[in-house]
Short mmCIF file of C-alpha atoms in Angstrom, two decimals:
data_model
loop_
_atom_site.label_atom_id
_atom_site.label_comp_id
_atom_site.label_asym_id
_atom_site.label_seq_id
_atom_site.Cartn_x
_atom_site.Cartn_y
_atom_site.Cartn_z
CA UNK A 307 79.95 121.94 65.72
CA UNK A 308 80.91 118.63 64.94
CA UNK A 309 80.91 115.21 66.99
CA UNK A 310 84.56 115.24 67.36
CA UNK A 311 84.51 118.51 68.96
CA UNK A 312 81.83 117.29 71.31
CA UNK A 313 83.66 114.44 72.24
CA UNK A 314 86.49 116.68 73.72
CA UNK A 315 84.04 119.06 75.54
CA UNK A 316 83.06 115.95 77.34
CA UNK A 317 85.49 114.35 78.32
CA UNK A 318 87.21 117.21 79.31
CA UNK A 319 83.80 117.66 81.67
CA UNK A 320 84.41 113.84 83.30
CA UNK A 321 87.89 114.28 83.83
CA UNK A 322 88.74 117.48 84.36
CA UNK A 323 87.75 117.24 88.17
CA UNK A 324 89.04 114.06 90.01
CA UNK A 325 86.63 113.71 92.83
CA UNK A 326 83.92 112.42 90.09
CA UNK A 327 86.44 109.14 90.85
CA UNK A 328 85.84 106.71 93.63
CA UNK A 329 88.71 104.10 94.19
CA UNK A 330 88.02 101.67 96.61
CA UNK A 331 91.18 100.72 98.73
CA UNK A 332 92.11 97.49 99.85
CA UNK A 333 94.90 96.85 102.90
CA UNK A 334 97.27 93.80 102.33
CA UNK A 335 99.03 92.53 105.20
CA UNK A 336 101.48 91.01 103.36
CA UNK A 337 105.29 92.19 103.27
CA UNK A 338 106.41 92.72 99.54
CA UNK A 339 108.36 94.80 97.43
CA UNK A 340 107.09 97.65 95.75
CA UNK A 341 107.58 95.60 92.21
CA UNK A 342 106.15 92.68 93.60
CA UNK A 343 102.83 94.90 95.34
CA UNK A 344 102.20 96.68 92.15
CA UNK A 345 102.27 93.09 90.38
CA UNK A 346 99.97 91.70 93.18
CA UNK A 347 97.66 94.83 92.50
CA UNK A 348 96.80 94.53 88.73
CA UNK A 349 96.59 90.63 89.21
CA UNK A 350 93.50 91.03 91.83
CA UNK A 351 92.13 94.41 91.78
CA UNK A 352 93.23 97.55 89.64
CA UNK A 353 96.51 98.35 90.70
CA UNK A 354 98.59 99.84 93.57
CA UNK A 355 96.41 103.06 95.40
CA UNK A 356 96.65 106.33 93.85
CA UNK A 357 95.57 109.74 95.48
CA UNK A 358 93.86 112.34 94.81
CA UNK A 359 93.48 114.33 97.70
CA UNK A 360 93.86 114.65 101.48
CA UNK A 361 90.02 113.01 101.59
CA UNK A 362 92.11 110.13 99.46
CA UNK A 363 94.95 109.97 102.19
CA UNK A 364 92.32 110.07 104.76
CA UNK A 365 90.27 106.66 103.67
CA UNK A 366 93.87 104.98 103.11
CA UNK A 367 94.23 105.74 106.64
CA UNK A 368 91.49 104.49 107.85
CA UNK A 369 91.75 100.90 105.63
CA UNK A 370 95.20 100.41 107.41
CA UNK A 371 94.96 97.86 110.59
CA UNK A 372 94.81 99.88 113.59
CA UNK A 373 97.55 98.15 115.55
CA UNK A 374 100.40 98.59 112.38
CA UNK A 375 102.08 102.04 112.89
CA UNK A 376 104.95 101.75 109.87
CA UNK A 377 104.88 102.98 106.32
CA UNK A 378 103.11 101.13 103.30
CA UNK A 379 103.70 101.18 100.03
CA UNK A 380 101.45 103.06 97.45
CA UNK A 381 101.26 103.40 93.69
CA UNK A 382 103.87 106.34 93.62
CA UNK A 383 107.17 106.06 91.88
CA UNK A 384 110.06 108.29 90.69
CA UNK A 385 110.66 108.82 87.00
CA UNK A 386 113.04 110.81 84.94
CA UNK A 387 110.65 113.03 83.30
CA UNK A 388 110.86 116.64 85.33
CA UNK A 389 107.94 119.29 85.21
CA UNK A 390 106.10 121.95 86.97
CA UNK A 391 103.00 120.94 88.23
CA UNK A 392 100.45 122.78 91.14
CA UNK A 393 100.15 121.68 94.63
CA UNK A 394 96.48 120.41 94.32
CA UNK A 395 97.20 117.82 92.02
CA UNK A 396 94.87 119.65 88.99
CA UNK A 397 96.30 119.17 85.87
CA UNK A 398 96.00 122.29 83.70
CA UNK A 399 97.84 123.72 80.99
CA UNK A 400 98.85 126.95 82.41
CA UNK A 401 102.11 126.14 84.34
CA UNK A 402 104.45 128.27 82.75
CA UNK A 403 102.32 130.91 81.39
CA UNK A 404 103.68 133.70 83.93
CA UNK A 405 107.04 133.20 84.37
CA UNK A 406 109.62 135.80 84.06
CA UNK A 407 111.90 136.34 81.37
CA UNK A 408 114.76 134.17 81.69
CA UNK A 409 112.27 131.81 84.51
CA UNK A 410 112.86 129.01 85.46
CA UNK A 411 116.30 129.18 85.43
CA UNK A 412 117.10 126.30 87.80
CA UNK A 413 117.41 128.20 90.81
CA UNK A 414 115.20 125.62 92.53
CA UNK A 415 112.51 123.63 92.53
CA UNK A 416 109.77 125.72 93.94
CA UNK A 417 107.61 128.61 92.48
CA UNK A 418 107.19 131.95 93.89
CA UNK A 419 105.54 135.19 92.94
CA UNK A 420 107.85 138.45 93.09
CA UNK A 421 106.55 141.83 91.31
CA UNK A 422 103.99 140.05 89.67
CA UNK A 423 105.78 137.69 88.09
CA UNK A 424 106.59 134.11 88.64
CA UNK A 425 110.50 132.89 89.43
CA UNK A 426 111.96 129.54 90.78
CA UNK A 427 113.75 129.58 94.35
CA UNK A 428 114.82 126.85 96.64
CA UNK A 429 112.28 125.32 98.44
CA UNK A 430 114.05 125.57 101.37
CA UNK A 431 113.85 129.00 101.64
CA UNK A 432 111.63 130.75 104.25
CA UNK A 433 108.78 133.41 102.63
CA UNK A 434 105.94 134.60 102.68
CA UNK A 435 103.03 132.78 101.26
CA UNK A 436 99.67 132.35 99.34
CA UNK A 437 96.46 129.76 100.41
CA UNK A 438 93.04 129.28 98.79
CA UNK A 439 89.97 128.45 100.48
CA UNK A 440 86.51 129.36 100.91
CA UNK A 441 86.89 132.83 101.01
CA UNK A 442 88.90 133.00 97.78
CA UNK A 443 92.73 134.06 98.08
CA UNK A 444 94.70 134.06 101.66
CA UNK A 445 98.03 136.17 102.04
CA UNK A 446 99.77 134.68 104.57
CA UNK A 447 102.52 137.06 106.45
CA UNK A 448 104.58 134.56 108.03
CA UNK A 449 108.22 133.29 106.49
CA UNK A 450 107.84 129.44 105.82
CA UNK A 451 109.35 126.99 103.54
CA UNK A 452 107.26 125.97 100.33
CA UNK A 453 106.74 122.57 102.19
CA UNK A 454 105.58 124.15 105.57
CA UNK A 455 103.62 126.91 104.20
CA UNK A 456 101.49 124.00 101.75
CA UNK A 457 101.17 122.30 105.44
CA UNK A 458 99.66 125.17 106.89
CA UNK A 459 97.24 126.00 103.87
CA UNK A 460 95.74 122.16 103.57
CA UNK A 461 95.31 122.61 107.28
CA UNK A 462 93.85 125.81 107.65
CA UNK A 463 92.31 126.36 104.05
CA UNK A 464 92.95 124.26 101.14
CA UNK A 465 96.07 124.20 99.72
CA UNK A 466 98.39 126.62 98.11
CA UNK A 467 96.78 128.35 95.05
CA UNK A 468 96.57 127.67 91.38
CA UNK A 469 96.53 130.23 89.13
CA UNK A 470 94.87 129.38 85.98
CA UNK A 471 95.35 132.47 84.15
CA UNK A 472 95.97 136.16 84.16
CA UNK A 473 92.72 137.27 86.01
CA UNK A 474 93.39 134.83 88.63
CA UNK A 475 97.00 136.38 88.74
CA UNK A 476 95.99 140.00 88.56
CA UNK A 477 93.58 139.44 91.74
CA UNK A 478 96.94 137.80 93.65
CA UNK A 479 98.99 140.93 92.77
CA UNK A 480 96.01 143.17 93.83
CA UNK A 481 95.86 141.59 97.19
CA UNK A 482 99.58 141.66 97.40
CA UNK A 483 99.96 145.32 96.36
CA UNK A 484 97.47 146.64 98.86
CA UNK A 485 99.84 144.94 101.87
CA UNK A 486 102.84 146.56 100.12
CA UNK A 487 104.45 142.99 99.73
CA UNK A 488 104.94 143.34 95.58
CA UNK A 489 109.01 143.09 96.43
CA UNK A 490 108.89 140.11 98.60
CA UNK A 491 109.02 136.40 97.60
CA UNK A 492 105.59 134.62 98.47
CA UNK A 493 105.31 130.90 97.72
CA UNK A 494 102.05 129.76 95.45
CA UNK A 495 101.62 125.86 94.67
CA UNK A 496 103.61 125.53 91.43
CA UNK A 497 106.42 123.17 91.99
CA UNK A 498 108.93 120.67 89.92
CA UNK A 499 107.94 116.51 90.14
CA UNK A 500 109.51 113.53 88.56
CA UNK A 501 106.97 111.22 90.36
CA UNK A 502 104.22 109.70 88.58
CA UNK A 503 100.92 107.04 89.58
CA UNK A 504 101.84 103.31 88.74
CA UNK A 505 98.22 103.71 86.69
CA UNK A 506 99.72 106.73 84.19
CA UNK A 507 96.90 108.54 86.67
CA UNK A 508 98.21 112.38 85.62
CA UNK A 509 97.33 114.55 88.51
CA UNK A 510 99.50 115.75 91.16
CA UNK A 511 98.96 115.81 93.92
CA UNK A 512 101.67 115.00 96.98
CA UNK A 513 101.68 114.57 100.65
CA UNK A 514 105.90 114.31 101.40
CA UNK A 515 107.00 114.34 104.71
CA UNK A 516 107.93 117.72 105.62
CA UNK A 517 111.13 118.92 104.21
CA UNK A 518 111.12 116.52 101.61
CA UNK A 519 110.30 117.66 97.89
CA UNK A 520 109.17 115.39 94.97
CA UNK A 521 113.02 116.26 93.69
CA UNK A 522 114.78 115.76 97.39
CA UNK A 523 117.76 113.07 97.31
CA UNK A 524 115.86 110.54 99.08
CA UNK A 525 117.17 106.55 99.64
CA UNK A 526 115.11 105.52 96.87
CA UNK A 527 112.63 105.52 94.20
CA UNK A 528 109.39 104.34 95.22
CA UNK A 529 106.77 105.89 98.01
CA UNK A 530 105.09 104.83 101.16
CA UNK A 531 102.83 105.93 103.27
CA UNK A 532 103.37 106.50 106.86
CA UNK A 533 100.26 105.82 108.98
CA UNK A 534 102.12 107.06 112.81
CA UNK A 535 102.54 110.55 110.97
CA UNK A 536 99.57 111.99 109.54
CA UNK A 537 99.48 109.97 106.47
CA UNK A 538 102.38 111.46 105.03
CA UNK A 539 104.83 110.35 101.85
CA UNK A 540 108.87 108.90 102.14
CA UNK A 541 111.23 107.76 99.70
CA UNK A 542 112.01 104.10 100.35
CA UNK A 543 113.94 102.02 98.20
CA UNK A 544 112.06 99.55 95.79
CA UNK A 545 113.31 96.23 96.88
CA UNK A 546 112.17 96.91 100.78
CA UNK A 547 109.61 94.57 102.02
CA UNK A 548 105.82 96.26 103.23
CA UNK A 549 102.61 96.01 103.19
CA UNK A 550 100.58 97.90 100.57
CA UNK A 551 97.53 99.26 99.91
CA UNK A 552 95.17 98.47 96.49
CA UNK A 553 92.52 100.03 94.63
CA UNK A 554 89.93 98.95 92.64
CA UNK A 555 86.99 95.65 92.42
CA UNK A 556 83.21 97.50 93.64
CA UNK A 557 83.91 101.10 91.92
CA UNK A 558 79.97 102.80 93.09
CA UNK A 559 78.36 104.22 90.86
CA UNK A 560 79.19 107.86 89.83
CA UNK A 561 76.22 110.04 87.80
CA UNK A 562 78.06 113.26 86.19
CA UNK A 563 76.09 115.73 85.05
CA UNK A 564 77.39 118.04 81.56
CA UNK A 565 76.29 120.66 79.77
CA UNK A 566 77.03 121.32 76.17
CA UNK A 567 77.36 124.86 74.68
CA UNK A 568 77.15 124.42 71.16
CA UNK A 569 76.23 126.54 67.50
CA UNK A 570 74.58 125.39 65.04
CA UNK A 571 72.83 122.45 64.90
CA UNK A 572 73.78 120.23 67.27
CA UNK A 573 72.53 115.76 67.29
CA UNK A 574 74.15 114.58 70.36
CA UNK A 575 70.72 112.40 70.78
CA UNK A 576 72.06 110.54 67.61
CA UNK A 577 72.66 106.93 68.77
CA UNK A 578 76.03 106.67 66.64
CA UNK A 579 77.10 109.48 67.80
CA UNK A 580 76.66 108.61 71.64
CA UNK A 581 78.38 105.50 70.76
CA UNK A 582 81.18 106.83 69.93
CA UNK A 583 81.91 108.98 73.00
CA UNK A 584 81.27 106.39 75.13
CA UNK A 585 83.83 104.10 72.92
CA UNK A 586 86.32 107.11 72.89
CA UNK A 587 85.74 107.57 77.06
CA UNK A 588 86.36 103.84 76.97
CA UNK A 589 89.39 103.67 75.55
CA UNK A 590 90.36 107.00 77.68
CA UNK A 591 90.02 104.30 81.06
CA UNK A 592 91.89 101.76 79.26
CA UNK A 593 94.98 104.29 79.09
CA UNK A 594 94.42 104.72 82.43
CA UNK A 595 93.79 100.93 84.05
CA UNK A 596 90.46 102.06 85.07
CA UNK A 597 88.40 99.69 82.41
CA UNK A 598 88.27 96.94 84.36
CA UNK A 599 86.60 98.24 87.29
CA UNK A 600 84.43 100.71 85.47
CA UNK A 601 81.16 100.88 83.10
CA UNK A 602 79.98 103.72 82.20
CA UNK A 603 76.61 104.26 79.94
CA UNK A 604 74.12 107.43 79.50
CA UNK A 605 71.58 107.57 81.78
CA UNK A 606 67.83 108.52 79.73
CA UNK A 607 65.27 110.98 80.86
CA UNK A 608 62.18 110.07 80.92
CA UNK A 609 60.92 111.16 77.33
CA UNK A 610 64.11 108.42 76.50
CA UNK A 611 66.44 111.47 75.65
CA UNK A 612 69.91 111.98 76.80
CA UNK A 613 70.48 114.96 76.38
CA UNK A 614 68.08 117.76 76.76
CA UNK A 615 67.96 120.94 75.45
CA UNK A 616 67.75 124.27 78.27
CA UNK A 617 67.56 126.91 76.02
CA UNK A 618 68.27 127.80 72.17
CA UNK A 619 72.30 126.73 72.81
CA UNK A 620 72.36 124.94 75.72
CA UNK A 621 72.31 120.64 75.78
CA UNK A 622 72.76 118.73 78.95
CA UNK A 623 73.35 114.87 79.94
CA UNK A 624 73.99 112.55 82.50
CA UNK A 625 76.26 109.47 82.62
CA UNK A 626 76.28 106.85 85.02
CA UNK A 627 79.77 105.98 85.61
#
């Protein structure tokens, strides 16, 4: 295996799973527009506040002064580019894998399974649905729109499922086959977006107010964040004046732990080669307006190895991000 092909196993192991990322968040009382934030953002921290998760929309909560109840503006803002992307936010490369023949055919903006196969429908629709949580896959028998019934998962589990591939989608069809459902609709967390992170951040995820869709004919083009109801995402236009909400300037440090499967001889312990990945990782933040806050390096065991070998195929490392 060659050091180009380890370069892509690990960096698909930093990235792949956003909570390895910490973003500070910084509250600016100061009325802007959303132009004028973003500019204020990348002059003195990072750039306007990008989320992750509902732990994300949590903290950007709590940085808000406690006496302001009205919307702020974030780092989220409409494009033209549409695409099918999964509730959670992960980006993977299986949206479309499962779709019918003839699917999507533009009969809405939401996904749904029906016998086994995947179909778009109006989000607006009331079905049956699918959560994830703890306890693997949830069937839910109660009609909701795609919006309400990802409400109800995040509360009550974690969020609508993704379905990385046909195992995962066999198991779904199992569960729905046993509760004779296999000719109903049932939501899962595929849906269309034209919104994307001010810092080209790629994953997904979305809070919207509910009834509103990344695709709903809102007034305008850029989001905000309302702190009176639960955190949750409008359309605004652009040129309103808010307050806003940074990230970036103290990033803690982050260790991330990989292992390496490799055959044949492998020299990841090779200083050249080490100094490459981190240069290629380097220039992966770059893309992503993360550099400026971020330094990453290999962190050395005590022998003053990086990686270390568990068994005859097996290599493992840790970086300090």
């Amino acid at each position: 295996m060659d050091g180009s092909l380890f370069v892509l196993l690990l960096l698909s192991g930093l990235f792949w799973n956003s909570s390895a990322l910490y973003r500070p968040y910084h509250y600016i009382n100061t009325a802007m527009s959303w132009p004028e934030a973003q500019s204020y953002c990348r002059e003195r921290f990072t750039d306007l506040a990008t989320v992750d998760s509902m732990d994300d929309v949590n903290r950007l909560l709590n940085v808000v002064d406690a006496g302001y109840s009205g919307s702020v503006w974030i780092g989220l803002k409409n494009g033209t580019q549409k695409r099918w992307v999964w509730s959670n936010g992960e980006n993977t490369i299986s949206q479309n894998y499962n779709f019918a023949s003839g699917q999507p055919n533009g009969d809405g903006d939401c996904a749904a399974i029906y016998y086994g196969v995947w179909h778009d429908a109006p989000c607006h629709l009331n079905h049956y649905f699918l959560c994830y949580g703890n306890s693997g896959y949830i069937l839910v028998q109660s009609r909701k729109t795609w919006s309400d019934a990802q409400s109800y998962c995040r509360q009550h589990y974690t969020d609508l499922p993704t379905i990385h591939n046909f195992t995962e989608n066999n198991q779904i069809n199992n569960k729905i086959n046993q509760l004779i459902l296999s000719g109903y609709y049932i939501w899962i967390g595929l849906f269309v977006d034209s919104w994307g992170w001010s810092d080209q951040w790629d994953l997904t995820f979305r809070h919207w107010v509910e009834g509103q869709s990344s695709l709903s004919s809102g007034t305008g083009n850029c989001a905000g964040m309302s702190r009176s109801n639960s955190g949750r995402w409008s359309q605004y236009s652009c040129n309103l004046q808010k307050p806003f909400i940074c990230y970036g300037d103290g990033m803690r440090k982050q260790i991330v732990r990989l292992k390496v499967t490799c055959k044949g001889k492998c020299a990841l312990n090779d200083h050249s080669l080490q100094t490459a990945i981190l240069n290629e990782i380097s220039e992966k933040l770059k893309n992503m307006r993360l550099e400026s806050d971020s330094k990453i390096s290999w962190r050395k065991g005590e022998d003053g190895e990086v990686f270390h070998q568990e068994n005859n195929h097996m290599l493992d490392a840790e970086r300090e991000l």
